[in-house]
GROMACS .gro file of C-alpha atoms in nm:
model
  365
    1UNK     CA    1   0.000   0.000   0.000
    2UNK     CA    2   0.186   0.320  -0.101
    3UNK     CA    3   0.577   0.239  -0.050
    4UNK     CA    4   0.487   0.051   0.203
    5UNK     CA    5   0.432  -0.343   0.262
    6UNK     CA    6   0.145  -0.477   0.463
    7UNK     CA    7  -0.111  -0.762   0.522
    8UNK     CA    8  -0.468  -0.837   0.551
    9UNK     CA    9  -0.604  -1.014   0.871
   10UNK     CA   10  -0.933  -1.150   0.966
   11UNK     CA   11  -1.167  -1.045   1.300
   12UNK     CA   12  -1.395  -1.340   1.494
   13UNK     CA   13  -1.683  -1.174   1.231
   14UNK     CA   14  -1.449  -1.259   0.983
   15UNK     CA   15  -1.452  -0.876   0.867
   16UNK     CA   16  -1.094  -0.789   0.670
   17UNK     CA   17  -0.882  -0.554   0.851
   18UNK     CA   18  -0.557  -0.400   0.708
   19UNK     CA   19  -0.208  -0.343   0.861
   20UNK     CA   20   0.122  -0.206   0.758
   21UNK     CA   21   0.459  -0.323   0.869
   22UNK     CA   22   0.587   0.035   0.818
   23UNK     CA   23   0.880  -0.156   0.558
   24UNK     CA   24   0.967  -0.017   0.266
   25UNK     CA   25   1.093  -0.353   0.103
   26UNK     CA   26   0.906  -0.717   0.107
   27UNK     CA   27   1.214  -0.923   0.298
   28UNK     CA   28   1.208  -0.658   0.540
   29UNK     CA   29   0.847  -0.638   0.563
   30UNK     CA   30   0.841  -1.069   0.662
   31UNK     CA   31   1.119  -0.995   0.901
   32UNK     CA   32   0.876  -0.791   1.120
   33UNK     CA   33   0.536  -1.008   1.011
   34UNK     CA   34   0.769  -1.319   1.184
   35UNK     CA   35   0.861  -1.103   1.482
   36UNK     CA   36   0.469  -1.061   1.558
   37UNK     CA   37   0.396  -1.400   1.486
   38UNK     CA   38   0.593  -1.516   1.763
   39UNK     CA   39   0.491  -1.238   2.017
   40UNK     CA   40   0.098  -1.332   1.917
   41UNK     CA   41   0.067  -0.976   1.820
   42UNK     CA   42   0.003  -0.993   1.421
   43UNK     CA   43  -0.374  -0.834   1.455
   44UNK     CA   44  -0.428  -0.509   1.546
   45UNK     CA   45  -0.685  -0.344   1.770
   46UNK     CA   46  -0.973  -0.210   1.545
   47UNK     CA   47  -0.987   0.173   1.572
   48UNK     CA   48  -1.280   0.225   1.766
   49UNK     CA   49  -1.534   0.422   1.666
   50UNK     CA   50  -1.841   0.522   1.839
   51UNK     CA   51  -2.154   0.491   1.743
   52UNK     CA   52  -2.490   0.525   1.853
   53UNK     CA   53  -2.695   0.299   2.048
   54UNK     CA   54  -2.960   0.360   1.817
   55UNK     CA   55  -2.727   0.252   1.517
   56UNK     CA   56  -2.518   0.039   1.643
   57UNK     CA   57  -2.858  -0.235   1.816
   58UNK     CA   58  -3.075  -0.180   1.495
   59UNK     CA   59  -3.101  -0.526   1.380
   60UNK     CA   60  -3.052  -0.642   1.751
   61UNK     CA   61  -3.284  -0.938   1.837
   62UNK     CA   62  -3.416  -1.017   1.442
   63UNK     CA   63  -3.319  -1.327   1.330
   64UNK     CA   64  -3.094  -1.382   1.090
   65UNK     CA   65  -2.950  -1.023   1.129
   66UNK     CA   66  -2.881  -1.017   1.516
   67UNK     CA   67  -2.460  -1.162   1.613
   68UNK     CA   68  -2.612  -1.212   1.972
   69UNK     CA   69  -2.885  -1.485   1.832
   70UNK     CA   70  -2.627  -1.593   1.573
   71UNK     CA   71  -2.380  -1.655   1.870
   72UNK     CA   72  -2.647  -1.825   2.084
   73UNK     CA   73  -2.708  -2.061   1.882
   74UNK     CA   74  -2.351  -2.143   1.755
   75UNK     CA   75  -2.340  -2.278   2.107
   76UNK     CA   76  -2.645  -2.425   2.125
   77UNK     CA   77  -2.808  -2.203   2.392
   78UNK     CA   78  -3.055  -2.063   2.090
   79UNK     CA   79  -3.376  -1.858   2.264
   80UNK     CA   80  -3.752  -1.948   2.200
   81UNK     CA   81  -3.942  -1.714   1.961
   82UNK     CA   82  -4.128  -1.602   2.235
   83UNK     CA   83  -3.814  -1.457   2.381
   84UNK     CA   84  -3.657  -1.319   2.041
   85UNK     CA   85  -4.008  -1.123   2.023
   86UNK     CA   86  -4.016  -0.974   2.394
   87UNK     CA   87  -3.628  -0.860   2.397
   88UNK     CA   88  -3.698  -0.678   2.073
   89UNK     CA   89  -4.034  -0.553   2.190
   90UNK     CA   90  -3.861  -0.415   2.505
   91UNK     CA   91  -3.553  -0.310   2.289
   92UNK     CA   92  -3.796  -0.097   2.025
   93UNK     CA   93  -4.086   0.049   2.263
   94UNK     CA   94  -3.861   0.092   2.598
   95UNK     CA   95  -3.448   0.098   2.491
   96UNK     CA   96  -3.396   0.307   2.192
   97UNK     CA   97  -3.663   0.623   2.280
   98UNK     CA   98  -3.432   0.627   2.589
   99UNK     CA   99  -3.078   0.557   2.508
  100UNK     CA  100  -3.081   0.583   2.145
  101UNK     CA  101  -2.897   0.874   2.063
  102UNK     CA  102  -2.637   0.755   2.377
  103UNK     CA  103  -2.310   0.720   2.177
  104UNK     CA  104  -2.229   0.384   2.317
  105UNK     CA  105  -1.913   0.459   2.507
  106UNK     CA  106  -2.139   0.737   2.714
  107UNK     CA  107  -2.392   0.427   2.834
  108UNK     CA  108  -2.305   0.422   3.194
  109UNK     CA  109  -2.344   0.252   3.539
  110UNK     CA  110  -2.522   0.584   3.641
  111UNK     CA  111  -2.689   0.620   3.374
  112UNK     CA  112  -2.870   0.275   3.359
  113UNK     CA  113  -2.956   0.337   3.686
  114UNK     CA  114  -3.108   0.645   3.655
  115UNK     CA  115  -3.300   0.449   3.414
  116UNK     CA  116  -3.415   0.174   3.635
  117UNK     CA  117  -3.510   0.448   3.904
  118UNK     CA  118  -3.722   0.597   3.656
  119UNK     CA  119  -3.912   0.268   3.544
  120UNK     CA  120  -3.966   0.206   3.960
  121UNK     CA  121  -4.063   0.593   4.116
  122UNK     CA  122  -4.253   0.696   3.822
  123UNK     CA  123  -4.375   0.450   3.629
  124UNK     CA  124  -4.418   0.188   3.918
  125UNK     CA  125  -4.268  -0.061   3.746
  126UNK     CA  126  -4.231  -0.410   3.967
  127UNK     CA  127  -3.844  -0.532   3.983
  128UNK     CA  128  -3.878  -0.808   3.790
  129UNK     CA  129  -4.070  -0.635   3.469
  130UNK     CA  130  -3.738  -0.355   3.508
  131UNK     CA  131  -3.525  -0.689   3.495
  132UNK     CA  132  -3.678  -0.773   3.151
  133UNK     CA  133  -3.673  -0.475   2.984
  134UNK     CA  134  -3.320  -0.400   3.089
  135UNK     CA  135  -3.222  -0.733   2.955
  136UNK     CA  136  -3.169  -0.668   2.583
  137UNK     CA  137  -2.962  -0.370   2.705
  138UNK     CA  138  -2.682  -0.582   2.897
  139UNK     CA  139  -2.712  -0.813   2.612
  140UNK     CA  140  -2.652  -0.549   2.350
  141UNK     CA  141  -2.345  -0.398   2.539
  142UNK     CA  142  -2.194  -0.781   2.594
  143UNK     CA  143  -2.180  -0.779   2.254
  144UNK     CA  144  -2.061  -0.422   2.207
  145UNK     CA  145  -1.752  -0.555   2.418
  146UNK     CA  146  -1.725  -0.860   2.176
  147UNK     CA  147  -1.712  -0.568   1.875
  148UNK     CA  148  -1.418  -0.402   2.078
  149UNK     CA  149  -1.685  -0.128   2.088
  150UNK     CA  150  -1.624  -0.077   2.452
  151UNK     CA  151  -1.355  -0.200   2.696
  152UNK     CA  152  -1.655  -0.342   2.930
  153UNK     CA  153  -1.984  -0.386   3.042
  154UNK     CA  154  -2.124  -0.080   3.261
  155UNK     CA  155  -2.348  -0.363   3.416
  156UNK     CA  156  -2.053  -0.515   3.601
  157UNK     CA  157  -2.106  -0.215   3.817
  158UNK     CA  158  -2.499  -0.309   3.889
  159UNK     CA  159  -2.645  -0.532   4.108
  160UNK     CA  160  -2.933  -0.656   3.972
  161UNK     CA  161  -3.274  -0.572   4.115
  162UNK     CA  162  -3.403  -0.855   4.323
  163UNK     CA  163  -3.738  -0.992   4.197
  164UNK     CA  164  -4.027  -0.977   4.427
  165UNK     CA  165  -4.228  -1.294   4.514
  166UNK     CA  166  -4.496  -1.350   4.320
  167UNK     CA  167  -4.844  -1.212   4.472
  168UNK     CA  168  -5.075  -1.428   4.247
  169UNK     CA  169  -5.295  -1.588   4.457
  170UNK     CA  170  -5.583  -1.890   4.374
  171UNK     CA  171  -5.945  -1.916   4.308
  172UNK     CA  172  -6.145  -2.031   4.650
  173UNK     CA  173  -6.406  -2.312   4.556
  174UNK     CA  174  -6.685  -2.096   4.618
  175UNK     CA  175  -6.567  -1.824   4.382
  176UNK     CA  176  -6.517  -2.104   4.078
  177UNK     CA  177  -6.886  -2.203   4.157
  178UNK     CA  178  -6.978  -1.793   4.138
  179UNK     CA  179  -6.818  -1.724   3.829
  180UNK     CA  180  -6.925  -2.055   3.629
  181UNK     CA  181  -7.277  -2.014   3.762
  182UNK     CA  182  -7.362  -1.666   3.605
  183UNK     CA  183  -7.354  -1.600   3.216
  184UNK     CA  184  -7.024  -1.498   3.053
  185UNK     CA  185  -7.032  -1.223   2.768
  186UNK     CA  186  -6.879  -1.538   2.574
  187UNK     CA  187  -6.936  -1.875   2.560
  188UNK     CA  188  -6.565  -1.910   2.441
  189UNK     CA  189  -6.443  -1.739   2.733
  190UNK     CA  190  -6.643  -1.926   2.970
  191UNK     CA  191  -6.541  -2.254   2.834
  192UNK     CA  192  -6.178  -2.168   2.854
  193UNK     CA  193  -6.195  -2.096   3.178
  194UNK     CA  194  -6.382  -2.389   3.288
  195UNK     CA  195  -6.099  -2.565   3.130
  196UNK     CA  196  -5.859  -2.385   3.286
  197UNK     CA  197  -6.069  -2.468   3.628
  198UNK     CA  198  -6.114  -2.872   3.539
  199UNK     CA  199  -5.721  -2.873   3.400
  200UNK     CA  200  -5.446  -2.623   3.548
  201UNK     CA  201  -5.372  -2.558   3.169
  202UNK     CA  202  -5.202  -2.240   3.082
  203UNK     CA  203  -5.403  -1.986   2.852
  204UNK     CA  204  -5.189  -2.099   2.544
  205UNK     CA  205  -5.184  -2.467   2.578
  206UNK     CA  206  -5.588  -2.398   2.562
  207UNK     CA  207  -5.613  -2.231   2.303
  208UNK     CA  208  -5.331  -2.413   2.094
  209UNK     CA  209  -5.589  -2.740   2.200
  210UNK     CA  210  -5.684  -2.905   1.826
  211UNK     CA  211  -6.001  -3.159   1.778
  212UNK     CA  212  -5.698  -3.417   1.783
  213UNK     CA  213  -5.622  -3.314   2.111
  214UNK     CA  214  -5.928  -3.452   2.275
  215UNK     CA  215  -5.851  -3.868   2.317
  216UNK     CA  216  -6.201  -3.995   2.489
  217UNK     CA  217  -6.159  -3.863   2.821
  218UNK     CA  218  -5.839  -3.785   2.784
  219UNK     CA  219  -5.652  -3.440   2.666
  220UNK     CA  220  -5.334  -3.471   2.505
  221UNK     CA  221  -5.113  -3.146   2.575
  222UNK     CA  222  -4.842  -3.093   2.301
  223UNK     CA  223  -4.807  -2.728   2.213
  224UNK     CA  224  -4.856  -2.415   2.368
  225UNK     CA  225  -4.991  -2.074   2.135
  226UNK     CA  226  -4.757  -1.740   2.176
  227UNK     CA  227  -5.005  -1.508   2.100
  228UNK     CA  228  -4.726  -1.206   2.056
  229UNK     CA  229  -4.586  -1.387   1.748
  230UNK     CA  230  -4.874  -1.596   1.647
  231UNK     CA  231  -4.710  -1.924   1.645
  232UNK     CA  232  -4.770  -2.257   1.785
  233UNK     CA  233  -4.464  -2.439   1.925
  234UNK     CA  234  -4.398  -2.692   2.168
  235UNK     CA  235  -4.541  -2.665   2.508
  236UNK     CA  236  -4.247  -2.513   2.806
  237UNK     CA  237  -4.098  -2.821   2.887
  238UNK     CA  238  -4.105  -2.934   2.538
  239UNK     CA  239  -4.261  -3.258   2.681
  240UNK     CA  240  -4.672  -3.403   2.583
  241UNK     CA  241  -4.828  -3.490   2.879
  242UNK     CA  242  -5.216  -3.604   2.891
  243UNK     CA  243  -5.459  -3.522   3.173
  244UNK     CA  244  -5.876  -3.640   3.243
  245UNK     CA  245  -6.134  -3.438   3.183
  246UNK     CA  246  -6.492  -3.510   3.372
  247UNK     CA  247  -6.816  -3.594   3.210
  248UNK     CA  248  -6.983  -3.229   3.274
  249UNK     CA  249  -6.764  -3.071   3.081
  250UNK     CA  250  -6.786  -3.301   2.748
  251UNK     CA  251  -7.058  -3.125   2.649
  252UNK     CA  252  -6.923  -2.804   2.648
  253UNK     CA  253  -6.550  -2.943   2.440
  254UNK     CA  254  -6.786  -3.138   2.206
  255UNK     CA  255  -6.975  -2.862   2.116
  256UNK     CA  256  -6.645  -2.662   2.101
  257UNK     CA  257  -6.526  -2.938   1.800
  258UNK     CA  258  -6.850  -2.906   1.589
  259UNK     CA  259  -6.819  -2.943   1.279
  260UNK     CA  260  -6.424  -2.886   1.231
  261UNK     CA  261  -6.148  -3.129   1.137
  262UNK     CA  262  -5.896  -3.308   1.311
  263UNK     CA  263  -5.602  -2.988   1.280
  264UNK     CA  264  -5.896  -2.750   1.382
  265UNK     CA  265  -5.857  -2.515   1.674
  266UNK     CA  266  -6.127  -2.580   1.912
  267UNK     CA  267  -6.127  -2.270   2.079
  268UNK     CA  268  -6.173  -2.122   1.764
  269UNK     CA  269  -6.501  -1.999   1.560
  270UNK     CA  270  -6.354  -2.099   1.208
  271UNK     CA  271  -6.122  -2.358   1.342
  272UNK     CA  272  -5.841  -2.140   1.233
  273UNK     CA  273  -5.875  -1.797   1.397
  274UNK     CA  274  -5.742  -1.885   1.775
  275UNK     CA  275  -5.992  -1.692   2.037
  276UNK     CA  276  -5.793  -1.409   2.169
  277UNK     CA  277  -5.674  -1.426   2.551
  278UNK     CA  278  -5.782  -1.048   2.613
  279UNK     CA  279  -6.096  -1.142   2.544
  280UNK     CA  280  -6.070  -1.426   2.834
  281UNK     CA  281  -5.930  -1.214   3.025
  282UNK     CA  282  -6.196  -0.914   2.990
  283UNK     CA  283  -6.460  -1.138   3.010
  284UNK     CA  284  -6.298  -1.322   3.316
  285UNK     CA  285  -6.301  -0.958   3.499
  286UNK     CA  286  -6.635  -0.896   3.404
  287UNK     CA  287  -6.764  -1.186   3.574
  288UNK     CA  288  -6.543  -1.090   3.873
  289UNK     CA  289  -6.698  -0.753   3.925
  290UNK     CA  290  -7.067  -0.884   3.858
  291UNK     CA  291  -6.970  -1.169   4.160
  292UNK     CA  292  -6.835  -0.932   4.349
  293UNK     CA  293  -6.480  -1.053   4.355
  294UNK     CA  294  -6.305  -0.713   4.358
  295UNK     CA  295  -6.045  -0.525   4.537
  296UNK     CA  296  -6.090  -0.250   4.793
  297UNK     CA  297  -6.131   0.015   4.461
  298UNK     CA  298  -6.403  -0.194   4.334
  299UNK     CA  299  -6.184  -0.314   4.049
  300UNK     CA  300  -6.125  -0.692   3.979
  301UNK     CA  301  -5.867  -0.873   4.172
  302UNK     CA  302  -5.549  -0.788   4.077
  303UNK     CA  303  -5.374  -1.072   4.259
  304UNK     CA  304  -5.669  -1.311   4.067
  305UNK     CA  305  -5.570  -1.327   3.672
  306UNK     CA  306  -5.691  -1.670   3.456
  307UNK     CA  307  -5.330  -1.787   3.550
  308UNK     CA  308  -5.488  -1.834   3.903
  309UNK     CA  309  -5.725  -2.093   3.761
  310UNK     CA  310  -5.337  -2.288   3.754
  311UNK     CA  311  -5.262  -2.256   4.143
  312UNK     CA  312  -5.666  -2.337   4.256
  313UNK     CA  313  -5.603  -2.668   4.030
  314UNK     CA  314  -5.263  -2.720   4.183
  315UNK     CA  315  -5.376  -2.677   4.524
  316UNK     CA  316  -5.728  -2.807   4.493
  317UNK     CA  317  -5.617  -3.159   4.328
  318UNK     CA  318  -5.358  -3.142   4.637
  319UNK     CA  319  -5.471  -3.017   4.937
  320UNK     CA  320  -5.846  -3.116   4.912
  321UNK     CA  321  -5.856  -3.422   4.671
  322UNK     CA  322  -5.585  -3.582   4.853
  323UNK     CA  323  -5.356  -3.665   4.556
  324UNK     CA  324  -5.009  -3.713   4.527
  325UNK     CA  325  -4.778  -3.450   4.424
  326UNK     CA  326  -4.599  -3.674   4.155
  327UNK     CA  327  -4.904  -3.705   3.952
  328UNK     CA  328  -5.010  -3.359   4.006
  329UNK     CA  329  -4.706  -3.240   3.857
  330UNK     CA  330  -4.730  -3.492   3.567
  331UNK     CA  331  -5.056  -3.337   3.447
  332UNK     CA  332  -5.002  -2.918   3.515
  333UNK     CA  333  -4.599  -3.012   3.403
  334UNK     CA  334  -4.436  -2.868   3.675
  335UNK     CA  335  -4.038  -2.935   3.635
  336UNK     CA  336  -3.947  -2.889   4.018
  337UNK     CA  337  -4.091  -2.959   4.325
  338UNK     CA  338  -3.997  -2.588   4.389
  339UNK     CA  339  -4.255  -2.468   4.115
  340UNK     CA  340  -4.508  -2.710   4.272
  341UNK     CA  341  -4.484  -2.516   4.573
  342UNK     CA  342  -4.482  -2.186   4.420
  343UNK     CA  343  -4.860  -2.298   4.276
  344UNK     CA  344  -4.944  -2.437   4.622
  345UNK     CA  345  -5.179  -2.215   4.831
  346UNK     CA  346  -5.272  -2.307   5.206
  347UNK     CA  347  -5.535  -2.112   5.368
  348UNK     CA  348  -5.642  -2.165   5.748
  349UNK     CA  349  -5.931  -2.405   5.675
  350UNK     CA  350  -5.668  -2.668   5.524
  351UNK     CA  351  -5.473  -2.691   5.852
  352UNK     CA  352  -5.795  -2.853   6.028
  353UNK     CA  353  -5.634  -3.170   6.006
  354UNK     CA  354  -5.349  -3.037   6.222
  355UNK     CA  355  -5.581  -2.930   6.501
  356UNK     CA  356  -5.767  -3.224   6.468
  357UNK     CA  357  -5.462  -3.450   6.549
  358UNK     CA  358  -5.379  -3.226   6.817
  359UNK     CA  359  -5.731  -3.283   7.004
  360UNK     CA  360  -5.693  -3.612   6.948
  361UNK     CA  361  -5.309  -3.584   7.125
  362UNK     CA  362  -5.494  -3.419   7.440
  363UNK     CA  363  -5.800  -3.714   7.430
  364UNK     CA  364  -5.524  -3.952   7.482
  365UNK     CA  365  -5.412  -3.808   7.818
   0.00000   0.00000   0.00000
């Protein structure tokens, strides 16, 4: 190049990078090329030049364009869809407004925590939603380090905010008998609900359910419907598991598989259009206010979602029904006797047995 002699090298993104030996003549020019060989120094730094977030995170998180997905799953830790589609929807609606014209190199500790104090005092923002939308931003400067971008990661300075426990609570008995017992806006909602009652299934394996999934008394449980991305994919644990289904409510699935083929969506009207879970849900609240099952503001529940139709199965089929905590997490596919617990809800009329074998300690003396 010029009067002087050089070479090409190659980065990890296998992007062609130029140096010169500052030699005037080619046997002079190997002399020092052999020199750097053996000291391990024959690349160079790339000049670094900074960029804006904005810029420099614009394909972040689409596949096929994204070097953090592309690096995933070169080794084999490659993320669900699901995933892929909340990082970027956190990394479009929440990331960029805020630091996208940040040149990257000005992204600091303080700064991200100014951030997160803003999502928690004025926004209100629980610790673990701030967790996930701050995600794709320590993922995005990870990578920035990889690009010799930035000498490190401003998040080695944070401690990450600790997630609260979970306030969901379950569905009493009597409240499952209020809220079936009254009319629903929809019959679809109603339905899925019931099933979500008689089953512990999540709102997505319900409404990914197809006429095939329905074996006699018997519901086979194979995929799971993101809703986001509008995609059916295997269900959480990637495992099929089957679980009953009484008498009362064949009726209701029956009349739910009318007329549709085996592939058909049976929480669907056309077989093919899934029913939305906002519509559940809004239904589901309805019902709540008309039984009464409100907060102090009058509003529904906040702490009672159709996810709690999953912990009054769970603790129901348990704590009342008497049966065995292996089988119970067969059907609802719990991986951990940890999550079994976390879905387990004991209120003060369970604990009778206690008392009663403590009477029955004092009648023997």
């Amino acid at each position: 190049r010029g009067k002087l002699w050089g070479y090409y090298w190659y980065d990890s993104n296998n992007i062609r990078h130029y140096r010169s030996t500052g030699r005037k003549t080619k046997h002079e020019a190997q002399k020092v090329i052999n020199k750097r060989i053996a000291e391990g120094n024959l690349q160079w730094k790339e000049e670094k030049k900074d960029v804006q977030f904005k810029d420099y995170a614009a394909n972040f998180f689409i596949q096929g364009k994204c070097p953090i997905l592309k690096e995933k799953e070169r080794t084999g830790k490659g993320l669900s869809p699901t995933t892929i589609y909340n990082y970027r929807k956190h990394l479009v609606s929440e990331l960029l407004p805020y630091f996208g014209e940040y040149l990257l190199g000005n992204i600091t500790d303080v700064v991200i925590k100014k951030y997160e104090d803003n999502l928690k005092e004025e926004r209100g923002l629980k610790h673990k939603t701030i967790n996930q939308i701050i995600f794709p931003l320590r993922a995005s400067l990870d990578q920035a380090v990889r690009d010799h971008k930035i000498e490190r990661n401003p998040f080695e300075l944070i401690i990450r905010m600790k997630d609260e426990e979970s306030t969901k609570k379950a569905f009493t008995l009597e409240q499952v008998q209020k809220l079936l017992g009254g009319e629903w806006k929809s019959e679809m909602s109603r339905i899925a609900f019931e099933i979500g009652i008689m089953t512990g299934l999540r709102i997505g394996e319900i409404q990914a359910l197809r006429v095939r999934s329905i074996k006699d008394d018997m519901i086979e449980i194979s995929e799971n419907y993101s809703e986001g991305i509008n995609i059916v994919k295997d269900t959480k644990n990637h495992k099929t598991r089957y679980i009953p289904f009484p008498e009362p409510i064949r009726r209701d699935i029956e009349w739910l598989m009318k007329g549709k083929g085996p592939d058909d969506f049976i929480l669907s009207i056309d077989g093919k259009t899934i029913f939305s879970r906002q519509s559940v849900r809004n239904d589901l609240k309805a019902r709540m206010v008309e039984e009464g099952i409100v907060g102090e503001d009058g509003k529904p529940d906040k702490d009672l979602t159709f996810h709690s139709t999953r912990h009054f199965f769970d603790s129901y089929l348990y704590l009342k029904a008497g049966v065995d905590k292996e089988k119970i997490m067969s059907v609802i596919g719990h991986q951990s006797e940890e999550m079994f617990r976390h879905y387990l809800h004991i209120r003060k009329e369970d604990l009778d047995p206690i008392r009663e074998a403590q009477n029955k300690i004092l009648e023997a003396n």
